[in-house]
mmCIF file of C-alpha atoms in Angstrom:
data_model
loop_
_atom_site.group_PDB
_atom_site.id
_atom_site.type_symbol
_atom_site.label_atom_id
_atom_site.label_comp_id
_atom_site.label_asym_id
_atom_site.label_seq_id
_atom_site.Cartn_x
_atom_site.Cartn_y
_atom_site.Cartn_z
ATOM 1 C CA MET A 1 111.118 67.829 88.139
ATOM 2 C CA LYS A 2 109.598 69.774 91.046
ATOM 3 C CA GLN A 3 107.252 72.569 89.932
ATOM 4 C CA PRO A 4 107.957 76.099 91.276
ATOM 5 C CA TRP A 5 106.016 76.813 94.460
ATOM 6 C CA VAL A 6 103.808 80.069 94.158
ATOM 7 C CA CYS A 7 101.860 81.946 96.829
ATOM 8 C CA ILE A 8 98.717 83.661 95.594
ATOM 9 C CA ILE A 9 97.767 86.908 97.491
ATOM 10 C CA LEU A 10 94.331 88.090 97.612
ATOM 11 C CA LEU A 11 93.369 91.325 99.244
ATOM 12 C CA ASN A 12 89.834 91.911 100.261
ATOM 13 C CA TYR A 13 87.962 94.874 101.590
ATOM 14 C CA ASN A 14 84.319 94.904 101.845
ATOM 15 C CA GLY A 15 84.216 92.548 98.717
ATOM 16 C CA TYR A 16 83.748 88.945 99.677
ATOM 17 C CA GLU A 17 81.254 88.224 97.004
ATOM 18 C CA ASP A 18 83.911 89.230 94.378
ATOM 19 C CA THR A 19 86.535 87.423 96.323
ATOM 20 C CA ILE A 20 84.845 84.065 96.259
ATOM 21 C CA GLU A 21 84.215 84.124 92.631
ATOM 22 C CA CYS A 22 88.022 84.926 92.362
ATOM 23 C CA LEU A 23 88.835 81.768 94.440
ATOM 24 C CA GLU A 24 86.203 79.583 92.417
ATOM 25 C CA SER A 25 88.480 80.553 89.265
ATOM 26 C CA LEU A 26 91.636 79.936 91.356
ATOM 27 C CA PHE A 27 90.536 76.459 92.411
ATOM 28 C CA LYS A 28 90.238 75.474 88.765
ATOM 29 C CA LEU A 29 93.673 76.220 87.861
ATOM 30 C CA GLU A 30 95.508 73.709 85.807
ATOM 31 C CA TYR A 31 98.627 74.594 87.830
ATOM 32 C CA LYS A 32 98.634 72.859 91.283
ATOM 33 C CA ALA A 33 101.671 74.040 93.047
ATOM 34 C CA PHE A 34 100.255 77.156 95.079
ATOM 35 C CA SER A 35 98.983 78.224 98.185
ATOM 36 C CA LEU A 36 96.473 80.779 99.086
ATOM 37 C CA VAL A 37 96.703 83.797 101.564
ATOM 38 C CA VAL A 38 93.683 85.854 101.669
ATOM 39 C CA VAL A 39 94.360 89.192 103.483
ATOM 40 C CA ASP A 40 91.213 90.998 104.933
ATOM 41 C CA ASN A 41 91.878 94.737 104.883
ATOM 42 C CA ASN A 42 89.638 95.315 108.158
ATOM 43 C CA SER A 43 86.491 95.226 106.118
ATOM 44 C CA THR A 44 83.240 96.359 107.609
ATOM 45 C CA ASP A 45 80.970 94.079 106.072
ATOM 46 C CA SER A 46 81.815 90.889 107.988
ATOM 47 C CA SER A 47 83.782 89.843 104.815
ATOM 48 C CA LEU A 48 86.199 87.433 106.640
ATOM 49 C CA GLU A 49 83.074 85.819 108.232
ATOM 50 C CA LYS A 50 81.322 84.916 105.038
ATOM 51 C CA LEU A 51 84.673 84.151 103.429
ATOM 52 C CA THR A 52 85.496 81.418 106.137
ATOM 53 C CA LEU A 53 82.080 79.822 105.940
ATOM 54 C CA TRP A 54 82.539 79.387 102.385
ATOM 55 C CA LEU A 55 86.145 78.230 102.393
ATOM 56 C CA GLU A 56 85.291 75.808 105.196
ATOM 57 C CA ALA A 57 82.466 74.284 102.822
ATOM 58 C CA GLN A 58 84.698 73.972 99.944
ATOM 59 C CA ALA A 59 87.171 71.997 102.279
ATOM 60 C CA ALA A 60 84.634 69.262 102.600
ATOM 61 C CA LYS A 61 84.460 68.713 98.744
ATOM 62 C CA THR A 62 88.199 69.815 97.586
ATOM 63 C CA LYS A 63 90.994 67.574 97.204
ATOM 64 C CA THR A 64 94.073 69.584 98.598
ATOM 65 C CA ILE A 65 97.346 68.865 96.834
ATOM 66 C CA ILE A 66 99.499 69.133 100.193
ATOM 67 C CA LYS A 67 98.853 67.493 103.587
ATOM 68 C CA VAL A 68 98.111 70.165 105.711
ATOM 69 C CA PRO A 69 94.973 71.882 106.901
ATOM 70 C CA PHE A 70 92.876 73.121 104.324
ATOM 71 C CA LEU A 71 92.122 76.357 106.030
ATOM 72 C CA LYS A 72 93.853 78.511 108.705
ATOM 73 C CA LYS A 73 92.616 81.625 110.105
ATOM 74 C CA VAL A 74 95.227 84.268 111.453
ATOM 75 C CA ILE A 75 94.795 87.475 113.498
ATOM 76 C CA TYR A 76 97.698 89.508 112.561
ATOM 77 C CA GLU A 77 98.943 91.791 115.672
ATOM 78 C CA GLU A 78 101.317 94.289 114.053
ATOM 79 C CA ALA A 79 102.622 95.200 117.720
ATOM 80 C CA ASN A 80 104.149 91.811 118.031
ATOM 81 C CA GLY A 81 104.003 90.116 114.458
ATOM 82 C CA SER A 82 102.209 87.089 116.342
ATOM 83 C CA LEU A 83 101.738 84.523 113.506
ATOM 84 C CA SER A 84 101.374 80.866 114.257
ATOM 85 C CA GLU A 85 103.848 78.450 112.351
ATOM 86 C CA GLU A 86 101.321 76.105 111.037
ATOM 87 C CA LYS A 87 100.994 76.046 107.173
ATOM 88 C CA ALA A 88 97.791 75.684 105.214
ATOM 89 C CA TRP A 89 96.662 75.322 101.655
ATOM 90 C CA VAL A 90 94.388 78.700 102.278
ATOM 91 C CA THR A 91 95.435 81.257 104.932
ATOM 92 C CA THR A 92 93.079 84.018 106.069
ATOM 93 C CA ILE A 93 94.773 87.025 107.456
ATOM 94 C CA GLN A 94 92.569 89.573 109.486
ATOM 95 C CA VAL A 95 94.186 92.761 109.694
ATOM 96 C CA LYS A 96 92.966 95.252 112.481
ATOM 97 C CA GLU A 97 92.970 98.465 110.305
ATOM 98 C CA ASN A 98 92.776 99.258 106.534
ATOM 99 C CA LEU A 99 96.441 99.489 105.348
ATOM 100 C CA GLY A 100 95.786 100.231 101.865
ATOM 101 C CA PHE A 101 97.045 98.098 98.729
ATOM 102 C CA ALA A 102 100.589 98.204 99.774
ATOM 103 C CA GLY A 103 100.331 97.710 103.422
ATOM 104 C CA GLY A 104 97.781 94.663 102.979
ATOM 105 C CA ASN A 105 99.591 93.109 100.264
ATOM 106 C CA ASN A 106 102.845 93.472 102.266
ATOM 107 C CA ILE A 107 101.534 91.477 105.166
ATOM 108 C CA GLY A 108 100.590 88.549 102.641
ATOM 109 C CA ILE A 109 104.067 88.525 101.161
ATOM 110 C CA ALA A 110 105.682 88.614 104.442
ATOM 111 C CA TYR A 111 103.595 85.637 105.571
ATOM 112 C CA ALA A 112 104.236 83.773 102.491
ATOM 113 C CA GLN A 113 107.945 84.237 102.550
ATOM 114 C CA ARG A 114 107.871 83.122 106.207
ATOM 115 C CA HIS A 115 105.714 79.881 105.842
ATOM 116 C CA PHE A 116 106.268 78.975 102.329
ATOM 117 C CA SER A 117 109.368 80.519 100.691
ATOM 118 C CA PRO A 118 107.696 80.591 97.360
ATOM 119 C CA GLU A 119 109.622 81.038 94.108
ATOM 120 C CA TYR A 120 106.933 83.298 92.979
ATOM 121 C CA VAL A 121 104.581 85.472 94.490
ATOM 122 C CA TRP A 122 101.263 86.217 92.605
ATOM 123 C CA LEU A 123 99.436 89.568 93.762
ATOM 124 C CA LEU A 124 95.852 89.343 92.289
ATOM 125 C CA ASN A 125 93.031 91.743 92.806
ATOM 126 C CA ASN A 126 90.043 90.318 94.404
ATOM 127 C CA ASP A 127 87.637 91.464 91.870
ATOM 128 C CA THR A 128 89.515 89.444 89.012
ATOM 129 C CA VAL A 129 88.597 85.837 87.554
ATOM 130 C CA VAL A 130 91.487 83.890 85.955
ATOM 131 C CA VAL A 131 91.198 81.105 83.248
ATOM 132 C CA PRO A 132 92.441 77.606 84.073
ATOM 133 C CA ASN A 133 95.987 78.087 82.448
ATOM 134 C CA SER A 134 96.556 81.804 83.439
ATOM 135 C CA LEU A 135 99.272 80.332 86.309
ATOM 136 C CA SER A 136 100.996 77.613 84.314
ATOM 137 C CA LYS A 137 101.702 80.380 81.580
ATOM 138 C CA LEU A 138 103.118 82.717 84.062
ATOM 139 C CA VAL A 139 105.212 79.943 85.452
ATOM 140 C CA GLN A 140 106.504 78.670 81.969
ATOM 141 C CA LYS A 141 107.385 82.069 80.729
ATOM 142 C CA ALA A 142 109.248 82.934 84.181
ATOM 143 C CA GLN A 143 110.996 79.753 83.955
ATOM 144 C CA GLU A 144 111.887 80.527 80.358
ATOM 145 C CA ASP A 145 113.190 84.127 81.207
ATOM 146 C CA LEU A 146 115.334 82.605 84.093
ATOM 147 C CA THR A 147 116.973 79.901 81.958
ATOM 148 C CA LEU A 148 117.798 82.417 79.361
ATOM 149 C CA GLY A 149 119.410 84.789 81.942
ATOM 150 C CA ARG A 150 116.874 87.789 81.572
ATOM 151 C CA ASN A 151 116.692 89.605 84.463
ATOM 152 C CA ILE A 152 112.849 90.040 84.604
ATOM 153 C CA GLY A 153 111.297 90.597 88.221
ATOM 154 C CA ILE A 154 107.549 91.476 87.590
ATOM 155 C CA TRP A 155 105.562 89.646 85.004
ATOM 156 C CA GLY A 156 101.971 90.937 83.844
ATOM 157 C CA SER A 157 98.955 89.105 82.428
ATOM 158 C CA LYS A 158 96.793 90.228 79.650
ATOM 159 C CA LEU A 159 94.074 92.147 81.589
ATOM 160 C CA LEU A 160 90.352 91.910 79.949
ATOM 161 C CA TYR A 161 87.372 93.725 81.041
ATOM 162 C CA TYR A 162 85.128 91.361 83.145
ATOM 163 C CA HIS A 163 81.779 92.733 81.912
ATOM 164 C CA LYS A 164 83.286 93.084 78.103
ATOM 165 C CA PRO A 165 85.353 90.019 77.986
ATOM 166 C CA ASP A 166 86.321 90.554 74.260
ATOM 167 C CA THR A 167 88.139 93.845 75.201
ATOM 168 C CA ILE A 168 91.485 94.729 76.653
ATOM 169 C CA GLN A 169 91.834 96.875 79.838
ATOM 170 C CA ALA A 170 95.755 96.884 79.737
ATOM 171 C CA ILE A 171 98.627 94.517 78.891
ATOM 172 C CA GLY A 172 100.945 96.928 80.566
ATOM 173 C CA GLY A 173 101.386 100.697 81.862
ATOM 174 C CA LYS A 174 102.785 103.753 80.477
ATOM 175 C CA LEU A 175 104.020 107.004 82.392
ATOM 176 C CA ASN A 176 103.530 110.335 80.691
ATOM 177 C CA LEU A 177 106.386 112.619 81.891
ATOM 178 C CA THR A 178 104.674 115.696 80.188
ATOM 179 C CA THR A 179 101.124 115.375 81.635
ATOM 180 C CA PHE A 180 102.307 113.403 84.797
ATOM 181 C CA THR A 181 99.588 110.675 84.071
ATOM 182 C CA THR A 182 99.467 106.993 83.475
ATOM 183 C CA SER A 183 97.721 105.048 80.845
ATOM 184 C CA HIS A 184 97.270 101.530 79.951
ATOM 185 C CA ILE A 185 98.490 99.976 76.792
ATOM 186 C CA SER A 186 96.011 98.647 74.392
ATOM 187 C CA GLU A 187 93.159 99.688 76.520
ATOM 188 C CA GLY A 188 89.897 99.499 74.666
ATOM 189 C CA LEU A 189 91.092 97.184 71.890
ATOM 190 C CA LYS A 190 89.331 93.748 70.749
ATOM 191 C CA ASP A 191 91.361 90.942 71.898
ATOM 192 C CA THR A 192 92.437 89.646 68.350
ATOM 193 C CA PRO A 193 95.615 88.499 66.811
ATOM 194 C CA ALA A 194 95.823 91.783 64.863
ATOM 195 C CA THR A 195 95.836 93.761 68.193
ATOM 196 C CA GLU A 196 98.512 91.141 69.731
ATOM 197 C CA ILE A 197 101.643 92.936 71.141
ATOM 198 C CA GLU A 198 104.232 90.264 72.264
ATOM 199 C CA HIS A 199 106.722 92.570 74.086
ATOM 200 C CA PRO A 200 104.926 96.033 75.074
ATOM 201 C CA SER A 201 107.159 98.776 76.032
ATOM 202 C CA GLN A 202 105.720 99.030 79.567
ATOM 203 C CA ASP A 203 106.814 101.284 82.405
ATOM 204 C CA TYR A 204 104.879 99.350 84.992
ATOM 205 C CA VAL A 205 102.935 96.169 85.270
ATOM 206 C CA VAL A 206 99.454 96.938 86.081
ATOM 207 C CA GLY A 207 98.732 96.274 89.614
ATOM 208 C CA ALA A 208 95.489 93.659 89.039
ATOM 209 C CA SER A 209 98.025 90.961 88.413
ATOM 210 C CA LEU A 210 101.595 91.142 89.222
ATOM 211 C CA PHE A 211 103.600 87.986 89.413
ATOM 212 C CA VAL A 212 106.950 88.634 91.345
ATOM 213 C CA SER A 213 109.772 86.413 91.815
ATOM 214 C CA ARG A 214 111.629 85.635 94.759
ATOM 215 C CA LYS A 215 114.754 87.398 93.934
ATOM 216 C CA PHE A 216 113.040 90.591 92.849
ATOM 217 C CA LEU A 217 111.567 90.559 96.454
ATOM 218 C CA GLU A 218 114.948 90.059 98.189
ATOM 219 C CA LEU A 219 116.927 92.644 96.251
ATOM 220 C CA VAL A 220 114.068 95.534 95.921
ATOM 221 C CA GLY A 221 111.907 94.673 98.845
ATOM 222 C CA LEU A 222 108.245 94.931 99.534
ATOM 223 C CA LEU A 223 105.974 97.454 98.074
ATOM 224 C CA SER A 224 106.205 100.817 99.373
ATOM 225 C CA GLU A 225 103.827 101.758 102.118
ATOM 226 C CA GLU A 226 104.178 105.668 101.408
ATOM 227 C CA TYR A 227 100.937 105.128 99.048
ATOM 228 C CA PHE A 228 97.730 104.022 100.252
ATOM 229 C CA LEU A 229 96.219 103.551 96.742
ATOM 230 C CA TYR A 230 97.722 104.013 93.505
ATOM 231 C CA PHE A 231 101.359 104.355 92.215
ATOM 232 C CA GLU A 232 102.634 101.323 94.200
ATOM 233 C CA GLU A 233 103.188 99.215 91.049
ATOM 234 C CA LEU A 234 104.937 102.306 89.453
ATOM 235 C CA ASP A 235 107.039 102.859 92.537
ATOM 236 C CA TRP A 236 108.090 98.989 92.584
ATOM 237 C CA ALA A 237 109.056 98.977 88.837
ATOM 238 C CA LYS A 238 111.305 102.210 89.356
ATOM 239 C CA ARG A 239 112.959 100.472 92.257
ATOM 240 C CA GLY A 240 113.453 97.451 90.287
ATOM 241 C CA LEU A 241 114.856 99.350 87.398
ATOM 242 C CA LYS A 242 117.545 100.766 89.672
ATOM 243 C CA ALA A 243 118.253 97.180 90.830
ATOM 244 C CA GLY A 244 118.803 96.083 87.180
ATOM 245 C CA PHE A 245 115.493 94.293 86.789
ATOM 246 C CA ARG A 246 113.069 94.567 83.850
ATOM 247 C CA LEU A 247 109.262 93.769 83.066
ATOM 248 C CA GLY A 248 107.695 90.961 81.389
ATOM 249 C CA TYR A 249 104.234 90.336 79.924
ATOM 250 C CA VAL A 250 102.479 86.883 79.266
ATOM 251 C CA PRO A 251 99.622 87.384 76.726
ATOM 252 C CA GLU A 252 98.612 83.760 77.355
ATOM 253 C CA SER A 253 97.725 84.549 80.962
ATOM 254 C CA LYS A 254 94.362 86.153 80.740
ATOM 255 C CA VAL A 255 92.777 87.741 83.763
ATOM 256 C CA TYR A 256 89.220 89.130 83.639
ATOM 257 C CA HIS A 257 89.218 92.216 85.850
ATOM 258 C CA LYS A 258 86.060 94.026 87.378
ATOM 259 C CA GLU A 259 87.995 97.153 88.071
ATOM 260 C CA GLY A 260 87.811 99.530 90.944
ATOM 261 C CA SER A 261 84.742 97.775 92.824
ATOM 262 C CA SER A 262 86.404 98.299 96.306
ATOM 263 C CA ILE A 263 87.308 101.867 95.982
ATOM 264 C CA GLY A 264 84.732 103.346 93.416
ATOM 265 C CA SER A 265 86.989 103.998 90.623
ATOM 266 C CA SER A 266 87.130 103.152 87.064
ATOM 267 C CA SER A 267 89.001 104.188 83.786
ATOM 268 C CA THR A 268 85.804 103.744 81.687
ATOM 269 C CA GLY A 269 84.870 106.999 82.204
ATOM 270 C CA LYS A 270 82.937 107.291 85.532
ATOM 271 C CA LYS A 271 83.463 109.721 88.071
ATOM 272 C CA LYS A 272 85.951 108.682 90.805
ATOM 273 C CA SER A 273 84.906 108.525 94.413
ATOM 274 C CA ASP A 274 86.388 110.855 96.829
ATOM 275 C CA LEU A 275 88.418 108.126 98.172
ATOM 276 C CA ALA A 276 89.921 107.546 94.816
ATOM 277 C CA ASP A 277 90.452 111.192 93.819
ATOM 278 C CA TYR A 278 92.103 111.808 97.171
ATOM 279 C CA HIS A 279 94.486 109.083 97.004
ATOM 280 C CA GLY A 280 95.224 109.526 93.264
ATOM 281 C CA ILE A 281 96.345 112.891 93.676
ATOM 282 C CA ARG A 282 98.346 112.224 96.860
ATOM 283 C CA SER A 283 100.043 109.410 95.467
ATOM 284 C CA LYS A 284 100.914 111.220 92.139
ATOM 285 C CA ILE A 285 102.658 113.932 94.098
ATOM 286 C CA ILE A 286 104.648 111.590 96.411
ATOM 287 C CA PHE A 287 105.792 109.504 93.306
ATOM 288 C CA PHE A 288 106.745 112.399 91.167
ATOM 289 C CA ARG A 289 108.518 114.156 94.175
ATOM 290 C CA LYS A 290 110.327 110.996 94.967
ATOM 291 C CA PHE A 291 111.587 110.094 91.546
ATOM 292 C CA TYR A 292 111.655 113.101 89.369
ATOM 293 C CA PRO A 293 112.382 116.007 92.040
ATOM 294 C CA GLU A 294 113.611 117.994 89.253
ATOM 295 C CA ARG A 295 110.119 118.356 87.510
ATOM 296 C CA THR A 296 108.159 119.519 90.809
ATOM 297 C CA LEU A 297 107.457 122.948 89.189
ATOM 298 C CA GLN A 298 106.140 121.425 86.154
ATOM 299 C CA LEU A 299 103.895 118.967 88.225
ATOM 300 C CA TYR A 300 102.497 121.837 90.449
ATOM 301 C CA THR A 301 101.508 123.876 87.268
ATOM 302 C CA ILE A 302 99.522 121.117 86.020
ATOM 303 C CA LEU A 303 98.071 120.505 89.385
ATOM 304 C CA LEU A 304 97.091 124.174 89.418
ATOM 305 C CA GLY A 305 95.385 123.707 86.010
ATOM 306 C CA SER A 306 93.229 121.032 87.431
ATOM 307 C CA VAL A 307 92.346 123.387 90.471
ATOM 308 C CA LEU A 308 90.979 126.105 87.871
ATOM 309 C CA LEU A 309 89.326 123.044 85.914
ATOM 310 C CA ARG A 310 87.514 121.978 88.838
ATOM 311 C CA LEU A 311 86.530 125.409 89.682
ATOM 312 C CA CYS A 312 84.990 126.075 86.297
ATOM 313 C CA ARG A 313 82.959 122.882 87.062
ATOM 314 C CA PHE A 314 81.646 123.954 90.482
ATOM 315 C CA GLN A 315 83.869 121.140 91.966
ATOM 316 C CA PHE A 316 84.949 123.294 94.870
ATOM 317 C CA LYS A 317 85.538 120.198 97.492
ATOM 318 C CA ARG A 318 87.630 118.767 94.803
ATOM 319 C CA ALA A 319 89.773 121.864 93.836
ATOM 320 C CA PHE A 320 90.375 122.436 97.694
ATOM 321 C CA ARG A 321 91.450 118.830 97.996
ATOM 322 C CA VAL A 322 94.342 119.522 95.180
ATOM 323 C CA LEU A 323 95.409 122.542 96.853
ATOM 324 C CA ARG A 324 95.673 121.166 100.225
ATOM 325 C CA LEU A 325 97.521 118.271 99.093
ATOM 326 C CA MET A 326 99.951 120.443 97.250
ATOM 327 C CA CYS A 327 100.603 122.139 100.473
ATOM 328 C CA LEU A 328 101.014 119.332 102.845
ATOM 329 C CA ILE A 329 103.250 116.794 100.603
ATOM 330 C CA ARG A 330 106.774 117.876 101.019
#
């Protein structure tokens, strides 16, 4: 029986070392019916050149599973969409500007749809390392759900902290409509049978590992590029829910996540970078005004509270940032 084809998409921004480590783990996957698309989001550290050199070295010693070139380099011209028709097991795409998480991944998804027509697309953060059976478990569960008629469009993996591999980062995400915040299910718990939740009640699949079906992409569409960072996966989940899709979780698919290395953010208590702070606030306002417009007054009350808190902490620049975004986004 022919195995469903999967296209794995990695988005790189100034993180070629993380991307290479991720690729090394992907080359060891048990499941072999896949191709790779690496999208470079206009890095400033010569990432693509270094990645290409490393990939070319791998080509000499890696047995490919399809009789096409190992590596193909593409310069994406957004103006005319010029992309060659030649297929490759690994494709690198150079984007001429940083399009953010949604924009960069959308280029990879569109390329995959056009060249490979995969049954599934796996969006994977470049600062992850996967275990050898992680993809086979995702495909197995997805095919099982399809056979049983479960209308699931996105599946998540069990995310574990890279630097604390016995500790869970997330098995799914929750949205709090009272505090207008998000949280990770099971975050900080030890990965033991006692803490296992087979079917978590999740509002979204955490974006470090998004395994998406072709049907979902056809009916719901690509990631919303209204967001540069954050809330993209919540937006996708909400649109999917409106189209009748549910979310899945595969605990046997383990992914170790370094978390926030390219944008200077972390959920482990460290202070967010200015970039992460700006887009966190901006994307929150866009998301809640889009899906919960009736809660705008409550949202802005909460945001004003954060302004006061920042002022009390003498974080004047960050306090002004919140006020400015509240006024700009309509």
